[in-house]
Coordinates of N, CA and C in Angstrom, one line a residue:
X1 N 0.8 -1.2 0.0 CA 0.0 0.0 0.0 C 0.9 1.2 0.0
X2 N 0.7 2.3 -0.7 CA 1.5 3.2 -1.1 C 0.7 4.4 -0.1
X3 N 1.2 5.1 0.3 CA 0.9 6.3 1.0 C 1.0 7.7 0.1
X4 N 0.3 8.4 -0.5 CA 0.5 9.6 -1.2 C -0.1 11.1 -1.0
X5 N -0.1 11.5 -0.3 CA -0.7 13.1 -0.4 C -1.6 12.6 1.3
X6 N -3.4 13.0 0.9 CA -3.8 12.6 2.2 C -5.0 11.3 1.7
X7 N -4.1 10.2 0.5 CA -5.0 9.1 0.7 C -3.9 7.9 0.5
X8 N -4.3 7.0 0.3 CA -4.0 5.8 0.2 C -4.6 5.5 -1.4
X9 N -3.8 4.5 -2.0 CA -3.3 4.3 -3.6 C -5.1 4.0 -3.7
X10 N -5.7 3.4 -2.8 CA -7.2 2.9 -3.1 C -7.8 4.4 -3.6
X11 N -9.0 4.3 -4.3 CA -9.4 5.9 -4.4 C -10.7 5.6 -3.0
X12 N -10.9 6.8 -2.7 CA -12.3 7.3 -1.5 C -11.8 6.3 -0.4
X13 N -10.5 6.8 0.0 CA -9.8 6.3 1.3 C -9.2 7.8 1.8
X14 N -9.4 8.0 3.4 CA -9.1 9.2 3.7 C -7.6 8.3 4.8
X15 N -7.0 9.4 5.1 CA -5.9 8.6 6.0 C -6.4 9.7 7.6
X16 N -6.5 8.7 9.0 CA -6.9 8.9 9.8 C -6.7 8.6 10.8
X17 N -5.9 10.4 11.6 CA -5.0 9.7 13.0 C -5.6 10.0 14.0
X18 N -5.5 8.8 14.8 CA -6.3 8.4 16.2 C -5.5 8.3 17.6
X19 N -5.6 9.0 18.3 CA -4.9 9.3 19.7 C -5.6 8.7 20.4
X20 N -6.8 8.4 20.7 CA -7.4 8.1 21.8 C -8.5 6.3 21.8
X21 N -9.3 6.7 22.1 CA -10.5 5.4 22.2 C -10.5 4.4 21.4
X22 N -9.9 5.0 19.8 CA -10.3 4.2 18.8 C -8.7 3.4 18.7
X23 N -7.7 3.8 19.5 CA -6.5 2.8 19.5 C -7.1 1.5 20.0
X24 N -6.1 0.5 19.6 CA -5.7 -0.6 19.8 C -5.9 -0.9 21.2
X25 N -7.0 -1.6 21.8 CA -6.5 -1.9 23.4 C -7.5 -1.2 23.9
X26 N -8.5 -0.5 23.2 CA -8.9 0.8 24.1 C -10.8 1.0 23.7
X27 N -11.7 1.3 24.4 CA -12.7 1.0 24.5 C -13.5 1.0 22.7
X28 N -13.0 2.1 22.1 CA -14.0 2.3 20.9 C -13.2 1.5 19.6
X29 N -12.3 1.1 20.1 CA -11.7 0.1 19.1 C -12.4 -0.9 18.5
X30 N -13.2 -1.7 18.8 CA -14.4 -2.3 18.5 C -14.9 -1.8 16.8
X31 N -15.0 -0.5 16.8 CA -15.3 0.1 15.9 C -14.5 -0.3 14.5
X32 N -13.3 -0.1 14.8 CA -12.5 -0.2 14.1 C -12.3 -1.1 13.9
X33 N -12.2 -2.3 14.3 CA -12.4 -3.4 14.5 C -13.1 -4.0 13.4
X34 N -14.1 -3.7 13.7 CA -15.5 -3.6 12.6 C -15.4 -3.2 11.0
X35 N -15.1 -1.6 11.0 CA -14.3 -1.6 9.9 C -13.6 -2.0 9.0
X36 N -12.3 -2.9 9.8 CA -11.1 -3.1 9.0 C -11.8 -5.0 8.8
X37 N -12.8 -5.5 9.4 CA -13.5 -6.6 9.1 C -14.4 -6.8 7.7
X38 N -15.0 -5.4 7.3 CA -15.6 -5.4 6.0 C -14.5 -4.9 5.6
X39 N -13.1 -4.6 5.3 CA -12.5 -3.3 4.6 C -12.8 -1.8 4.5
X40 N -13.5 -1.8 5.2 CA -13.6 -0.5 5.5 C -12.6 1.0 5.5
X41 N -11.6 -0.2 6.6 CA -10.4 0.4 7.1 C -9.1 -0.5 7.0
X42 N -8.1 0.2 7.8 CA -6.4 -0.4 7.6 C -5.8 0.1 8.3
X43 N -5.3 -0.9 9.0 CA -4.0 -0.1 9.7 C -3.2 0.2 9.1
X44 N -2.4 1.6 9.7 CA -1.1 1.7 8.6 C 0.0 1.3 9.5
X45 N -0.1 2.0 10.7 CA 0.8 2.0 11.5 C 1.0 2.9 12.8
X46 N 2.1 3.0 13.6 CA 1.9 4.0 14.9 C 2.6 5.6 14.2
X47 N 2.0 6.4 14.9 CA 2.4 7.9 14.0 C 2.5 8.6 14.8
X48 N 3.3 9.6 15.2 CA 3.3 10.6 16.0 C 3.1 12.7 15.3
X49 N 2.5 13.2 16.1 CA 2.0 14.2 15.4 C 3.8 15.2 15.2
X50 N 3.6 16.1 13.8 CA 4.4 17.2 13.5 C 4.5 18.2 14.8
X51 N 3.7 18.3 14.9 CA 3.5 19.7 15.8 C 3.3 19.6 17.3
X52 N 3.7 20.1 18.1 CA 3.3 19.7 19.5 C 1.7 20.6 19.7
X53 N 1.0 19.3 20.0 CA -0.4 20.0 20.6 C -0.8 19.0 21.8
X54 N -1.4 19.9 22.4 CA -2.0 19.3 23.6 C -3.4 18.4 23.5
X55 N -3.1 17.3 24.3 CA -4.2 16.3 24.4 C -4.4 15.9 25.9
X56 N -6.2 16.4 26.1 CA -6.2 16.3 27.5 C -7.4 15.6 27.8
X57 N -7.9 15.5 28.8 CA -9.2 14.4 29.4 C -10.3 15.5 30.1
X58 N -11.2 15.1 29.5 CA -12.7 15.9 29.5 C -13.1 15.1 30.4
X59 N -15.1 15.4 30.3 CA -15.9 14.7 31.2 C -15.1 13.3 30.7
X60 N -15.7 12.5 31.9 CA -15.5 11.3 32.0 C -14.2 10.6 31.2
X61 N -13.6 11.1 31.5 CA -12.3 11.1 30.7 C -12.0 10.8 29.3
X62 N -12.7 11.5 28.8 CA -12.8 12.0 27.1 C -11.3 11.9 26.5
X63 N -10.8 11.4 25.6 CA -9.4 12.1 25.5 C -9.9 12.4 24.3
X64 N -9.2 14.2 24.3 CA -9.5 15.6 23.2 C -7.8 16.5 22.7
X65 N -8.4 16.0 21.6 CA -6.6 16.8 20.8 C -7.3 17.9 20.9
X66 N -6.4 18.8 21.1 CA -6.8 20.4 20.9 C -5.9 21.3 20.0
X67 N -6.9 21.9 18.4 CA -6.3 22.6 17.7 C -5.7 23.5 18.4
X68 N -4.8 24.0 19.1 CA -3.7 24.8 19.7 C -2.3 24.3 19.8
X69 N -1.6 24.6 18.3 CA -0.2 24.4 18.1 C 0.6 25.2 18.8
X70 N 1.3 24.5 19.2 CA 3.1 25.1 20.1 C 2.4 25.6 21.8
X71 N 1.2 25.0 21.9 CA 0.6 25.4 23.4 C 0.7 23.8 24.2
X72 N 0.9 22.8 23.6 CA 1.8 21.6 24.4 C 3.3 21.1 24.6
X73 N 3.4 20.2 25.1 CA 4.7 19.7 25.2 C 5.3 18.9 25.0
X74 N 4.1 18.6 24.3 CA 4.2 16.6 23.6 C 4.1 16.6 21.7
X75 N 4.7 16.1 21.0 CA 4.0 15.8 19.8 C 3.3 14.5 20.1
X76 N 2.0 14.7 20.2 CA 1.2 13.5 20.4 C 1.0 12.1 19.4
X77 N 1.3 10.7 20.3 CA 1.4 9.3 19.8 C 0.6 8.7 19.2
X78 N 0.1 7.6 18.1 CA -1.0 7.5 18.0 C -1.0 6.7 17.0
X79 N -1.9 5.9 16.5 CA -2.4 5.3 15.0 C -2.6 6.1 13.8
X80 N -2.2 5.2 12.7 CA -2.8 6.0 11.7 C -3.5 4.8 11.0
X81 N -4.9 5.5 10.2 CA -5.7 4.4 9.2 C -6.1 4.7 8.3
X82 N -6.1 4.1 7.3 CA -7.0 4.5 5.8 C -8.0 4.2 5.8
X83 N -9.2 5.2 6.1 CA -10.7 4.7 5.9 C -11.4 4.8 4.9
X84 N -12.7 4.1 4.4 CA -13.2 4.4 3.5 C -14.2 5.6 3.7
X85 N -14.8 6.0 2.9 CA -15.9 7.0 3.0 C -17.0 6.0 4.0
X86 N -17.3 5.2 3.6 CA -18.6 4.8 4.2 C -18.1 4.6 6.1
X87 N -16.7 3.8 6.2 CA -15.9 3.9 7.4 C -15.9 5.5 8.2
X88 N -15.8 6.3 7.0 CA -15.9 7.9 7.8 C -17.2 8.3 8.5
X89 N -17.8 8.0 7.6 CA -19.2 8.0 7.9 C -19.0 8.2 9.6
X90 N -19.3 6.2 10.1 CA -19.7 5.9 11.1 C -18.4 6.3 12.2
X91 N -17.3 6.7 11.8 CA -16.2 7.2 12.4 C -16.8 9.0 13.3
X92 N -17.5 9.3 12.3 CA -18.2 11.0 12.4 C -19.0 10.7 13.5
X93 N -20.2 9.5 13.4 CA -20.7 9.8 14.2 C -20.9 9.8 15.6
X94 N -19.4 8.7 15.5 CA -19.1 8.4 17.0 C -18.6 9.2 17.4
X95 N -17.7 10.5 16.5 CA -17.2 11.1 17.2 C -18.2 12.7 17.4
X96 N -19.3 12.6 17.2 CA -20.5 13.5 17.4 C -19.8 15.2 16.4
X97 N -19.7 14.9 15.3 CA -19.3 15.6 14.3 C -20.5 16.8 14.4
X98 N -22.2 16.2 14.0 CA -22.8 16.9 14.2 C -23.2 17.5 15.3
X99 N -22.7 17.3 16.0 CA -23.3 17.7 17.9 C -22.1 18.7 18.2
X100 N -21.2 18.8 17.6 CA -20.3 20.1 18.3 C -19.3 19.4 18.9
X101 N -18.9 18.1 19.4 CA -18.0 17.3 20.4 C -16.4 17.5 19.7
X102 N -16.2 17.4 18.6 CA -15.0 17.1 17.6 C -15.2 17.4 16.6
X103 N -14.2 18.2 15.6 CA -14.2 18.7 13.9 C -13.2 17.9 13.5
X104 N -13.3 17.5 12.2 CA -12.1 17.0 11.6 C -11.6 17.3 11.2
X105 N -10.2 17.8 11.1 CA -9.1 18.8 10.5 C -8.4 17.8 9.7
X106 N -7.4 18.5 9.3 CA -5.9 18.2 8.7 C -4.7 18.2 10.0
X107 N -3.9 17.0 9.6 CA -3.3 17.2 10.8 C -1.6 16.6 9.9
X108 N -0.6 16.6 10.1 CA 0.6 16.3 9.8 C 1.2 15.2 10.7
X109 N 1.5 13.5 10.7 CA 1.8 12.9 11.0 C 3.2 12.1 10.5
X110 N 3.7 11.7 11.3 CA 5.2 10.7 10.8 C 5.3 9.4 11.9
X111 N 5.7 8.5 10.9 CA 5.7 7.2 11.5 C 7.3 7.6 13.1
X112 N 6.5 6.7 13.8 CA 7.1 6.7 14.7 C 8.7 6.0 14.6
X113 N 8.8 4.9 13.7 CA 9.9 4.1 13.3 C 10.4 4.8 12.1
X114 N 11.9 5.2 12.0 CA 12.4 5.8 10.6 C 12.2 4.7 9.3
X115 N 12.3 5.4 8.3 CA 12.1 4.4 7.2 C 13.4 4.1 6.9
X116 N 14.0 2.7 6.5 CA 15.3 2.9 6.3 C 15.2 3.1 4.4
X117 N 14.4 2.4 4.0 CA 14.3 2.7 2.6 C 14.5 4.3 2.2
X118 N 14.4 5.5 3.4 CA 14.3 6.9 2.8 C 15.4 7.3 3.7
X119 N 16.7 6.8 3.5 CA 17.7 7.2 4.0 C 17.8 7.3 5.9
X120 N 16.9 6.7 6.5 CA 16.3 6.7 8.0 C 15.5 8.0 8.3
X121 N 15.2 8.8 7.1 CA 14.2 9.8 7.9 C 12.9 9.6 7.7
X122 N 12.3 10.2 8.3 CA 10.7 10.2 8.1 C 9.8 11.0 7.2
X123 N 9.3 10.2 6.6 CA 8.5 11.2 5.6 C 7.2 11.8 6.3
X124 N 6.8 12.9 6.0 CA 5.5 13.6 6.6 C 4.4 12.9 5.6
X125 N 3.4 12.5 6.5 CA 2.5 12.0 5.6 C 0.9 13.1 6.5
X126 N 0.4 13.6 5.5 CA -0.8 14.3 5.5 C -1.8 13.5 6.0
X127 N -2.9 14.1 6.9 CA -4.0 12.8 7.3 C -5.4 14.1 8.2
X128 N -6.0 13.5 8.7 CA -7.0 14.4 9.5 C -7.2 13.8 10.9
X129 N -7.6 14.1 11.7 CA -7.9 14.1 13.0 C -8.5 14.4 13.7
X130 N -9.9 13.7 14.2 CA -10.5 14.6 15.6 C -10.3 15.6 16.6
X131 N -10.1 16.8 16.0 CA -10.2 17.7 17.3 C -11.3 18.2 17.8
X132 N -11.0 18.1 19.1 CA -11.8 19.0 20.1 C -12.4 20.4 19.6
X133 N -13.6 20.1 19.6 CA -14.4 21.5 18.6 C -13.7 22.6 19.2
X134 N -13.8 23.9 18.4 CA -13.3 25.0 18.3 C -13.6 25.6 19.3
X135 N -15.6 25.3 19.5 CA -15.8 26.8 20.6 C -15.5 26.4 22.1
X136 N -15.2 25.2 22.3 CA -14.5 25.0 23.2 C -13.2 24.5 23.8
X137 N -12.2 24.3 22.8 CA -10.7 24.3 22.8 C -9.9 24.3 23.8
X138 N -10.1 26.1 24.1 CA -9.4 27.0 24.6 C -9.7 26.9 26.1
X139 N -11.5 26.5 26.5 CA -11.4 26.8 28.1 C -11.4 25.0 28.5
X140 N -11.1 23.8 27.7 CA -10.8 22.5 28.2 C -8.8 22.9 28.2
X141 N -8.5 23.4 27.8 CA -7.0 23.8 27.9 C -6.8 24.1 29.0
X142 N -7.1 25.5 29.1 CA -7.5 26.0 30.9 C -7.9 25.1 32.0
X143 N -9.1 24.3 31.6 CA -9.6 23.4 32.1 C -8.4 22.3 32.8
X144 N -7.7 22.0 32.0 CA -6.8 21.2 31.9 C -5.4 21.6 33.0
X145 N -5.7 22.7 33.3 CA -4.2 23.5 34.0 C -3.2 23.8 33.0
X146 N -3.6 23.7 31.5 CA -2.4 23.7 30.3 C -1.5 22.8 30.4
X147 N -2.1 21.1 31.4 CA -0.9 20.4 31.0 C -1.8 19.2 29.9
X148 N -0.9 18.1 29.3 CA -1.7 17.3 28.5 C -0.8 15.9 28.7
X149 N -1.1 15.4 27.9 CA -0.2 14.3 27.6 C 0.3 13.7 26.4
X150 N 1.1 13.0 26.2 CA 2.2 12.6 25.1 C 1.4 11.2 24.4
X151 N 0.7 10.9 25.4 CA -0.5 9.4 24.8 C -1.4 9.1 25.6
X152 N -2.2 8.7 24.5 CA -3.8 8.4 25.8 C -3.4 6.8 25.7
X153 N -2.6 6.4 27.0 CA -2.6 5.0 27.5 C -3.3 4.3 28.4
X154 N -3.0 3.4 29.3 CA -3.7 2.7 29.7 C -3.8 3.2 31.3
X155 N -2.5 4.2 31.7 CA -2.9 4.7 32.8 C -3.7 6.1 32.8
X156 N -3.5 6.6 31.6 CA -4.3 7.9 31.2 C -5.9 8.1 31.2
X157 N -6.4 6.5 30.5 CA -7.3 5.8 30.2 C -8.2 5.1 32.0
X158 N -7.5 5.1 32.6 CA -8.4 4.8 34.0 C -9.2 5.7 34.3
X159 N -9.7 7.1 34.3 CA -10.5 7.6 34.4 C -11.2 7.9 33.6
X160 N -11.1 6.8 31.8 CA -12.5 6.8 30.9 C -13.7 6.2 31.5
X161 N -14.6 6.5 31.2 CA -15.9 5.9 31.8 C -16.9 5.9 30.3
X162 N -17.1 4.3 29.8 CA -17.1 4.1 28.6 C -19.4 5.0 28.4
X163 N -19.1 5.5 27.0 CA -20.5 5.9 26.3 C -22.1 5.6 27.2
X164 N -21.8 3.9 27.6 CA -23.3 3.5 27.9 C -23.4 3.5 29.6
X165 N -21.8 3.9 30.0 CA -22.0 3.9 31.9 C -22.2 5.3 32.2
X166 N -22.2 6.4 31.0 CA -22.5 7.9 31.3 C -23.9 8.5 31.8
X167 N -23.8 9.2 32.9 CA -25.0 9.8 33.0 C -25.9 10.2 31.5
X168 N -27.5 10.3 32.0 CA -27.9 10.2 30.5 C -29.3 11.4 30.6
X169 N -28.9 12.2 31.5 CA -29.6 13.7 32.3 C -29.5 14.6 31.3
X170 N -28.1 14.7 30.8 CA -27.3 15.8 30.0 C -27.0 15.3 28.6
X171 N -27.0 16.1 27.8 CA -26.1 15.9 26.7 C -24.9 15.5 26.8
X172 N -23.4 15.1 25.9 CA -22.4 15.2 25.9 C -22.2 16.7 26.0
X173 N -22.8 17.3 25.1 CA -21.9 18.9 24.8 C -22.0 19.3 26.3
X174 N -23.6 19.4 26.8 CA -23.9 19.9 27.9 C -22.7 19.7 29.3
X175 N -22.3 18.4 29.0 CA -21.3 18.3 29.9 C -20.1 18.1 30.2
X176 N -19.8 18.7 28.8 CA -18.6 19.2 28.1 C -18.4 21.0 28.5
X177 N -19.5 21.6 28.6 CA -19.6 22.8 28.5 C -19.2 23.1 30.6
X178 N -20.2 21.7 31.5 CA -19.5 22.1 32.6 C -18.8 21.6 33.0
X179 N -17.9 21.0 32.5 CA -16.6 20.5 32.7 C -15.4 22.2 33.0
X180 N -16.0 22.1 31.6 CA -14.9 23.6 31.3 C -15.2 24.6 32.1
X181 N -16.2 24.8 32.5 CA -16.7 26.0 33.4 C -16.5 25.5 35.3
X182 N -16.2 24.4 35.2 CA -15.7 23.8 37.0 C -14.7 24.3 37.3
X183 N -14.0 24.1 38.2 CA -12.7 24.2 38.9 C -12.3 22.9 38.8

């Protein structure tokens, strides 16, 4: 499989980096799971982001990339996949695309292992990524004390509390919104 721009040699394959739930090991992987079952999807491999951005834990320990470059510490760790359209689809909705929870951007990724075929450096490969919607970014950052982390792992991941154990009073956004507004 050849890697080129921001698809994969297949046509109506998007390439798509995942930091959190939908990793390997980790509750929404299932999904993917699913996916890469019909062809959907594909692993490519582990990828770490170009840019240092912060990734922090929301209600119920959400983990949220946040479009705010050079405001982390980490270039953040993670998967990358080639999905199909119909795979994006159901990727959107888990990630509540239309509800305000996460936008999908453009994001700049490099395999974590050098290539030795390209002299050992890494090539940039183009891809998109869930981030943490816009109108609220900025005060889950705050929220956060401005620190993040370098990977949503398995100790990071103890304080997820999966989709169907969440209170069901509130919206997500709704409690996304007082999260950010708590101490």
């Amino acid at each position: 499989m050849t890697i080129s721009g921001n698809t994969v040699d297949s046509p109506k394959q998007t390439l798509i980096f995942s930091y959190g739930t939908l990793k390997r090991g980790f509750a929404n992987h299932t999904l993917m799971q699913d996916l890469i079952s019909h062809n959907d999807a594909v692993f490519i491999g582990n990828y770490i982001t170009d840019l240092h951005l912060p990734l922090v834990r929301g209600p119920h320990g959400v983990p949220f990339l946040l479009n705010l470059p050079g405001t982390g510490r980490h270039r953040v760790r993670g998967e990358l996949y080639s999905v199909s359209d119909a795979g994006l689809q159901r990727l959107d909705v888990l990630e509540g695309i239309t509800l305000g929870h996460y936008e999908r951007l453009p994001i700049t990724v490099y395999p974590e292992i050098r290539d030795a075929g390209n002299g050992g450096r890494r090539v940039a490969v183009r891809a998109e990524a869930y981030y943490a919607h816009r109108s609220f970014a900025e005060d889950m950052w705050r929220r956060n004390g401005q620190e993040g982390f370098e990977s949503f792992n398995q100790e990071v991941a103890k304080g997820y509390v999966r989709r169907d154990l969440r209170p069901k009073d509130r919206s997500f956004r709704e409690q996304i919104t007082l999260f950010c507004s708590s101490d």
